[in-house]
């Protein structure tokens, strides 16, 4: 076939208008960026992922090989092994990496620390966005203002709270504000902290999304007989899935990768340590064992990747298509 | 089925702005009342108060014989159609229409049957399982209608339901809504800023301006006998010509209107039917002349009645096929009240500038609806025949129609 045959004759009626319609000219930063050839972008992607690639390959190479040659020699000498992974999951010996246990510790911290703030924040954000009550604005500003509380500053007070509770002594009477739950060293201490620090941002983000939903839509539902709870479940939540998914991923990654909070509250209790804390101690104690460290790093990357790709399909645009016009 | 009564209803917004002031309006059971007025006059405010979406800050609102001031929307037995449809985007057409029934815990069989019935009425059957995003504008509008009618409410509230449709579809839907309302005989308040829509659809039309009711009357009455210059200038297309003249009383007791150097004899019956007019003898008065009361004096009039003549210069002619609109400049002061200025400014700022310029030199433009046989051209002098029995008179200061004694 020659090139000339591939041009399809355009029908004189409807079709002809389509290609000749003037394109909206692209301008500004977007215009500049969209002019970059795809090849260049692929090159950047490759460059950016190269270190990760190296780690992935190294995690499958033998200890000797890792220490003597670069990972790229795998191209000419493809000798791969699962030994490293077996080693990081092993429970034998006194200082065995035992990553399965720490993996589950991480899950036990991350799951409640992701789900609970979303659930709480969604209700709060709805109330701030669509319910009339006195002091609504002030309260919202206060909640969002909590975003500026520095995590580092509150670690020691929190540690005290978890080990001894909070008590106030006035006129000889001791008032217990927070009971001594002896949480120090438990995963609960970690996820409680993450919930507390995640809530303001969650409320802020979800509020902004909820409030931007068309007012007419909510009013139409009210006229149709819906109360706040119905509007929340049947209108606002289904239409806010992208925002919920976005925050879920955000919070999940943040908690999964957190080291500071975890090391503060369960650093001393090795059995309860999440992956990050264990990884850090491994690289301290076995800094020479690159083959093990790379494998361990990949164990900790696996779940976030899975979560990201499974939630990705909820990032859909045009959820509101056809609802309101004007 | 129920009547709706606004009893001195007032809406003061939290920022102190008065959206509606002392609105008193009785809407009979089964009536279609159109609320019309320029943008920002408070139409939506009035409707939203009836819906329960806006708090009523004064007066009483009754649906049937229940005072509903403090009832939430769902307890008022009303349905509302929004300007921008406000469909539930994540639900199918069937779910959209059935949502209210579902919340009211209507049994499934009955729900399906009523949704099907509404869909049939609105010719939506093929789209029952589509999402709103897959529908055209007209179909979405129908779904919004379906959501309202399926509930069989006592009152329909519609806020500019057609303003997002193109002109042709709007005319079609106008008829559909009228017919639907007719067959359902449900009391309806219909808000629009389009006076053509108002005049063609309303059993009665209520004209609002700045939150105040100007006049409420059947369309023909509104058109023929506007209560004030605002209503005169707002209704009809083209709107009523308003010029200032002087009422003269002749030695024989007959009255005439002086427009500049020209004079129109008034038929005695006209003066007799407006006892208030006598008091204006020797004083300026606003004369309202509908375009169809004017014709080319050179062409024989088809309608019979007392006729006077006025000459002027043709500014422009717009041939519309069955008729010609001719803009004729005559010697007379145009009326430039705030109302006229506001309304003109809505369409085109240059119109206001021209009006003021004309007012300074004492010349006014009349829009006349000529017989298509007329051959007048721009720049020519033309003699207008004026049906003097169709003239309207308004007070120069208050803008109110001159009718009874007063
Ligand atoms: N929440 C509010 N607070 C203060 N003023 C308001 C509020 N809502 C509306 N208004 C004012 O009340 C007036 C009437 O508004 P309304 O929406 O009823 O106008 P409308 O007649 O429906 O106009 P349109 O044809 O443009 O829809 C406007 O001047 C508007 O600025
Ligand atoms: Mg409005």
XYZ file of N, CA, C and O in Angstrom, chain B residues 104-235:
528
model
N -39.391 8.094 49.843
C -40.692 8.092 50.517
C -41.174 6.672 50.791
O -42.302 6.469 51.228
N -40.307 5.681 50.476
C -40.613 4.272 50.710
C -41.867 3.809 49.990
O -42.679 3.056 50.535
N -42.014 4.275 48.751
C -43.111 3.787 47.920
C -42.759 2.356 47.512
O -41.614 2.088 47.156
N -43.729 1.426 47.575
C -43.433 0.035 47.211
C -42.865 -0.064 45.796
O -43.216 0.730 44.923
N -42.010 -1.048 45.602
C -41.241 -1.138 44.366
C -42.124 -1.193 43.115
O -41.845 -0.520 42.124
N -43.193 -1.986 43.183
C -44.064 -2.107 42.008
C -44.643 -0.766 41.622
O -44.611 -0.351 40.470
N -45.176 -0.101 42.637
C -45.809 1.183 42.374
C -44.781 2.188 41.871
O -45.039 2.965 40.952
N -43.583 2.147 42.472
C -42.514 3.058 42.057
C -42.207 2.873 40.579
O -42.228 3.830 39.797
N -41.976 1.619 40.191
C -41.652 1.359 38.788
C -42.762 1.807 37.870
O -42.521 2.381 36.817
N -43.974 1.549 38.298
C -45.107 1.899 37.458
C -45.195 3.411 37.278
O -45.410 3.911 36.174
N -44.980 4.140 38.375
C -45.081 5.598 38.272
C -43.933 6.190 37.471
O -44.113 7.145 36.718
N -42.735 5.605 37.623
C -41.603 6.086 36.825
C -41.866 5.830 35.346
O -41.648 6.701 34.498
N -42.358 4.648 35.036
C -42.658 4.329 33.635
C -43.691 5.288 33.069
O -43.581 5.758 31.941
N -44.696 5.563 33.869
C -45.763 6.465 33.451
C -45.199 7.853 33.139
O -45.490 8.446 32.092
N -44.351 8.359 34.038
C -43.743 9.677 33.823
C -42.856 9.654 32.589
O -42.865 10.588 31.780
N -42.099 8.571 32.431
C -41.194 8.460 31.280
C -41.990 8.433 29.981
O -41.589 9.012 28.977
N -43.133 7.773 30.026
C -43.960 7.700 28.826
C -44.484 9.093 28.469
O -44.417 9.538 27.344
N -44.949 9.785 29.500
C -45.498 11.119 29.304
C -44.462 12.059 28.687
O -44.777 12.927 27.889
N -43.208 11.860 29.088
C -42.144 12.765 28.632
C -41.317 12.156 27.505
O -40.281 12.691 27.138
N -41.757 11.039 26.979
C -41.049 10.345 25.899
C -39.598 10.064 26.267
O -38.683 10.308 25.498
N -39.416 9.574 27.476
C -38.055 9.289 27.939
C -37.777 7.792 27.983
O -36.713 7.374 28.423
N -38.749 6.979 27.544
C -38.604 5.527 27.722
C -37.289 4.961 27.190
O -36.648 4.157 27.860
N -36.842 5.379 25.992
C -35.605 4.755 25.484
C -34.378 5.066 26.338
O -33.367 4.398 26.207
N -34.454 6.064 27.190
C -33.255 6.494 27.915
C -33.284 6.138 29.393
O -32.463 6.614 30.153
N -34.260 5.340 29.775
C -34.430 5.094 31.209
C -33.169 4.557 31.877
O -32.925 4.808 33.050
N -32.355 3.822 31.130
C -31.167 3.241 31.756
C -29.894 4.018 31.464
O -28.809 3.610 31.845
N -30.045 5.173 30.800
C -28.854 5.991 30.530
C -28.536 6.850 31.736
O -29.381 7.101 32.588
N -27.298 7.313 31.773
C -26.898 8.300 32.770
C -27.137 9.689 32.187
O -27.096 9.865 30.966
N -27.367 10.685 33.043
C -27.616 12.041 32.534
C -26.543 12.528 31.563
O -26.842 13.241 30.615
N -25.294 12.128 31.810
C -24.205 12.581 30.948
C -24.348 12.139 29.503
O -23.723 12.690 28.612
N -25.181 11.122 29.262
C -25.329 10.618 27.904
C -26.518 11.242 27.185
O -26.843 10.844 26.080
N -27.176 12.198 27.829
C -28.389 12.763 27.249
C -28.126 14.143 26.660
O -27.184 14.833 27.038
N -28.998 14.537 25.755
C -28.922 15.888 25.207
C -29.581 16.858 26.183
O -30.264 16.443 27.120
N -29.374 18.142 25.943
C -29.926 19.155 26.838
C -31.434 19.033 26.999
O -31.963 19.087 28.106
N -32.130 18.826 25.897
C -33.584 18.721 25.958
C -34.023 17.507 26.753
O -34.976 17.562 27.536
N -33.284 16.401 26.572
C -33.637 15.182 27.309
C -33.377 15.362 28.802
O -34.162 14.921 29.638
N -32.279 16.032 29.119
C -31.984 16.284 30.542
C -33.093 17.109 31.164
O -33.521 16.872 32.289
N -33.550 18.111 30.398
C -34.624 18.954 30.895
C -35.865 18.106 31.162
O -36.568 18.301 32.142
N -36.103 17.146 30.282
C -37.265 16.279 30.465
C -37.106 15.414 31.706
O -38.068 15.167 32.420
N -35.890 14.938 31.934
C -35.662 14.128 33.145
C -35.963 14.976 34.382
O -36.612 14.522 35.326
N -35.507 16.223 34.337
C -35.776 17.112 35.473
C -37.278 17.286 35.665
O -37.778 17.297 36.793
N -38.003 17.389 34.561
C -39.463 17.483 34.640
C -40.037 16.191 35.209
O -40.942 16.207 36.042
N -39.491 15.081 34.729
C -39.979 13.782 35.179
C -39.820 13.613 36.679
O -40.698 13.086 37.364
N -38.693 14.091 37.191
C -38.434 13.987 38.616
C -39.498 14.739 39.407
O -39.844 14.360 40.517
N -40.000 15.822 38.782
C -41.028 16.607 39.468
C -42.399 15.957 39.354
O -43.111 15.821 40.339
N -42.763 15.539 38.137
C -44.155 15.101 37.970
C -44.410 13.740 38.593
O -45.526 13.450 38.990
N -43.356 12.906 38.720
C -43.572 11.557 39.223
C -44.103 11.591 40.657
O -44.763 10.665 41.117
N -43.829 12.687 41.343
C -44.239 12.751 42.746
C -45.681 13.182 42.904
O -46.222 13.135 43.996
N -46.251 13.679 41.805
C -47.616 14.174 41.856
C -47.790 15.161 43.017
O -48.633 14.980 43.894
N -47.005 16.230 43.029
C -47.030 17.162 44.157
C -48.196 18.130 44.045
O -48.880 18.168 43.013
N -48.408 18.887 45.097
C -49.472 19.893 45.066
C -49.060 21.083 44.216
O -49.897 21.735 43.612
N -47.778 21.373 44.194
C -47.301 22.553 43.486
C -45.998 22.241 42.752
O -45.110 21.596 43.300
N -45.907 22.709 41.505
C -44.639 22.692 40.777
C -43.986 24.055 40.903
O -44.647 25.082 40.723
N -42.697 24.058 41.162
C -41.947 25.306 41.148
C -40.880 25.162 40.067
O -40.092 24.224 40.099
N -40.876 26.075 39.120
C -39.902 25.944 38.031
C -39.113 27.239 37.915
O -39.673 28.306 37.717
N -37.788 27.100 38.019
C -36.933 28.280 37.951
C -36.202 28.309 36.613
O -35.229 27.602 36.418
N -36.693 29.102 35.710
C -36.105 29.236 34.373
C -35.715 27.884 33.802
O -34.564 27.670 33.416
N -36.660 26.960 33.702
C -36.273 25.606 33.302
C -35.784 25.527 31.859
O -35.146 24.559 31.503
N -36.077 26.521 31.051
C -35.734 26.392 29.634
C -34.568 27.265 29.217
O -34.172 27.269 28.055
N -33.991 28.005 30.156
C -33.031 29.019 29.722
C -31.727 28.435 29.213
O -30.947 29.128 28.589
N -31.493 27.135 29.453
C -30.257 26.543 28.937
C -30.445 25.834 27.605
O -29.536 25.165 27.142
N -31.629 25.954 27.034
C -31.873 25.250 25.775
C -31.751 26.230 24.609
O -31.897 27.437 24.779
N -31.504 25.690 23.423
C -31.427 26.597 22.285
C -32.831 27.050 21.889
O -33.837 26.473 22.296
N -32.876 28.097 21.071
C -34.139 28.808 20.833
C -35.255 27.885 20.339
O -36.382 27.949 20.818
N -34.913 26.989 19.430
C -35.949 26.157 18.829
C -36.521 25.179 19.851
O -37.734 25.030 19.997
N -35.592 24.549 20.578
C -36.001 23.579 21.585
C -36.819 24.261 22.675
O -37.757 23.689 23.231
N -36.461 25.499 22.952
C -37.159 26.242 23.999
C -38.629 26.423 23.631
O -39.517 26.224 24.444
N -38.856 26.777 22.361
C -40.236 26.970 21.913
C -41.004 25.655 22.032
O -42.137 25.618 22.518
N -40.337 24.564 21.643
C -40.990 23.257 21.686
C -41.303 22.853 23.132
O -42.413 22.436 23.451
N -40.318 22.995 24.018
C -40.504 22.601 25.410
C -41.542 23.480 26.101
O -42.234 23.043 27.009
N -41.600 24.740 25.658
C -42.587 25.664 26.206
C -43.981 25.087 26.027
O -44.775 25.012 26.956
N -44.234 24.640 24.809
C -45.538 24.043 24.522
C -45.722 22.773 25.334
O -46.783 22.536 25.898
N -44.672 21.962 25.401
C -44.793 20.705 26.136
C -45.123 20.945 27.602
O -45.988 20.286 28.163
N -44.428 21.883 28.198
C -44.671 22.148 29.617
C -46.083 22.685 29.810
O -46.804 22.282 30.718
N -46.502 23.596 28.908
C -47.864 24.138 29.001
C -48.890 23.016 28.940
O -49.807 22.949 29.756
N -48.712 22.142 27.949
C -49.680 21.058 27.779
C -49.682 20.126 28.982
O -50.739 19.698 29.456
N -48.479 19.820 29.454
C -48.337 18.937 30.597
C -49.040 19.526 31.814
O -49.798 18.849 32.506
N -48.806 20.801 32.019
C -49.410 21.462 33.174
C -50.923 21.458 33.035
O -51.645 21.240 33.998
N -51.360 21.685 31.812
C -52.793 21.684 31.531
C -53.411 20.338 31.889
O -54.422 20.262 32.583
N -52.749 19.258 31.438
C -53.357 17.944 31.641
C -53.233 17.486 33.094
O -54.100 16.786 33.592
N -52.159 17.879 33.774
C -52.017 17.473 35.170
C -52.803 18.384 36.100
O -53.130 18.003 37.217
N -53.060 19.610 35.614
C -53.779 20.617 36.410
C -53.146 20.800 37.783
O -53.826 20.885 38.800
N -51.821 20.848 37.796
C -51.119 21.096 39.050
C -50.743 22.569 39.133
O -50.250 23.138 38.157
N -51.006 23.156 40.279
C -50.633 24.546 40.500
C -49.142 24.722 40.209
O -48.325 23.933 40.675
N -48.819 25.740 39.428
C -47.430 25.888 39.008
C -46.983 27.341 39.133
O -47.708 28.249 38.726
N -45.802 27.527 39.710
C -45.171 28.845 39.649
C -43.971 28.700 38.746
O -43.101 27.856 38.976
N -43.959 29.505 37.705
C -42.948 29.372 36.666
C -42.165 30.672 36.596
O -42.726 31.733 36.363
N -40.873 30.586 36.835
C -40.041 31.791 36.827
C -39.313 31.905 35.499
O -38.792 30.921 34.980
N -39.302 33.087 34.937
C -38.530 33.312 33.720
C -38.147 34.782 33.646
O -38.772 35.624 34.283
N -37.082 35.072 32.888
C -36.796 36.486 32.650
C -37.212 36.868 31.240
O -37.051 37.988 30.792
N -37.761 35.862 30.532
C -38.112 36.038 29.132
C -39.591 36.393 29.034
O -40.456 35.574 29.319
N -39.870 37.627 28.631
C -41.273 38.050 28.657
C -42.105 37.308 27.615
O -43.306 37.142 27.787
N -41.462 36.830 26.539
C -42.228 36.074 25.544
C -42.727 34.777 26.175
O -43.892 34.393 26.039
N -41.821 34.100 26.895
C -42.197 32.887 27.602
C -43.336 33.188 28.571
O -44.310 32.444 28.664
N -43.213 34.283 29.278
C -44.221 34.661 30.265
C -45.579 34.862 29.601
O -46.598 34.322 30.051
N -45.580 35.616 28.515
C -46.845 35.954 27.875
C -47.490 34.736 27.236
O -48.708 34.621 27.198
N -46.663 33.807 26.697
C -47.263 32.670 26.010
C -47.692 31.571 26.975
O -48.604 30.821 26.677
N -47.046 31.449 28.129
C -47.335 30.311 28.994
C -48.286 30.615 30.133
O -49.042 29.750 30.559
N -48.210 31.832 30.664
C -48.889 32.101 31.915
C -50.399 32.220 31.787
O -50.897 32.822 30.846
N -51.120 31.622 32.731
C -52.530 31.973 32.872
C -52.586 33.408 33.371
O -53.381 34.212 32.929
N -51.735 33.684 34.336
C -51.520 35.054 34.762
C -50.022 35.288 34.864
O -49.249 34.358 35.050
N -49.632 36.535 34.741
C -48.223 36.883 34.782
C -48.014 37.910 35.882
O -48.770 38.878 35.978
N -47.028 37.664 36.728
C -46.695 38.630 37.767
C -45.346 39.251 37.415
O -44.362 38.538 37.226
N -45.337 40.568 37.298
C -44.094 41.249 36.931
C -43.440 41.788 38.193
O -44.069 42.495 38.987
N -42.173 41.441 38.380
C -41.422 41.881 39.552
C -40.340 42.853 39.125
O -39.776 42.743 38.042
N -40.071 43.788 39.997
C -38.933 44.672 39.757
C -38.352 45.045 41.106
O -39.084 45.490 41.992
N -37.066 44.851 41.268
C -36.380 45.177 42.517
C -37.108 44.619 43.736
O -37.251 45.296 44.751
N -37.587 43.397 43.615
C -38.225 42.760 44.750
C -39.651 43.190 45.018
O -40.258 42.764 45.995
N -40.189 44.050 44.165
C -41.569 44.496 44.358
C -42.436 44.031 43.204
O -42.026 44.077 42.053
N -43.643 43.634 43.554
C -44.603 43.227 42.537
C -45.115 44.469 41.821
O -45.570 45.418 42.448
N -45.043 44.465 40.493
C -45.494 45.617 39.721
C -46.947 45.450 39.278
O -47.728 46.382 39.344
N -47.241 44.273 38.784
C -48.589 44.020 38.304
C -48.767 42.524 38.153
O -47.828 41.827 37.783
N -49.956 42.054 38.460
C -50.242 40.663 38.168
C -51.578 40.609 37.446
O -52.575 41.133 37.927
N -51.558 40.027 36.252
C -52.743 40.039 35.406
C -52.582 38.991 34.320
O -51.474 38.538 34.056
N -53.691 38.621 33.672
C -53.559 37.734 32.514
C -52.712 38.432 31.441
O -52.696 39.660 31.383
N -52.032 37.666 30.585
C -51.106 38.261 29.619
C -51.740 39.351 28.756
O -51.120 40.387 28.517
N -52.992 39.135 28.296
C -53.622 40.123 27.411
C -53.784 41.447 28.136
O -53.536 42.523 27.580
N -54.188 41.362 29.403
C -54.404 42.591 30.171
C -53.074 43.303 30.406
O -52.959 44.513 30.267
N -52.067 42.498 30.729
C -50.746 43.061 30.969
C -50.260 43.808 29.736
O -49.668 44.883 29.828
N -50.549 43.228 28.606
C -50.082 43.801 27.350
C -50.883 45.046 26.981
O -50.328 46.069 26.601
N -52.180 44.959 27.138
C -53.038 46.056 26.685
C -53.086 47.190 27.704
O -53.136 48.361 27.331
N -53.096 46.859 28.966
C -53.251 47.903 29.980
C -52.220 47.772 31.088
O -52.550 47.432 32.223
N -50.981 48.042 30.767
C -49.957 47.961 31.805
C -50.207 48.980 32.911
O -50.646 50.090 32.633
N -49.923 48.595 34.131
C -50.187 49.461 35.274
C -49.192 50.601 35.398
O -49.463 51.588 36.066
N -47.999 50.399 34.855
C -47.016 51.478 34.941
C -46.028 51.386 33.785
O -46.080 50.450 32.987
N -45.165 52.364 33.698
C -44.269 52.415 32.542
C -43.293 51.249 32.528
O -42.858 50.817 31.474
N -42.963 50.707 33.714
C -42.042 49.574 33.734
C -42.663 48.372 33.036
O -42.049 47.752 32.169
N -43.887 48.062 33.413
C -44.564 46.927 32.797
C -44.739 47.182 31.306
O -44.561 46.282 30.474
N -45.067 48.437 30.950
C -45.260 48.778 29.542
C -43.978 48.541 28.757
O -43.994 48.000 27.653
N -42.858 48.950 29.345
C -41.593 48.832 28.633
C -41.071 47.406 28.663
O -40.285 47.008 27.814
N -41.513 46.605 29.648
C -40.973 45.255 29.793
C -41.700 44.242 28.917
O -41.097 43.309 28.403
N -43.005 44.437 28.757
C -43.776 43.425 28.042
C -43.896 43.777 26.564
O -43.833 44.925 26.180
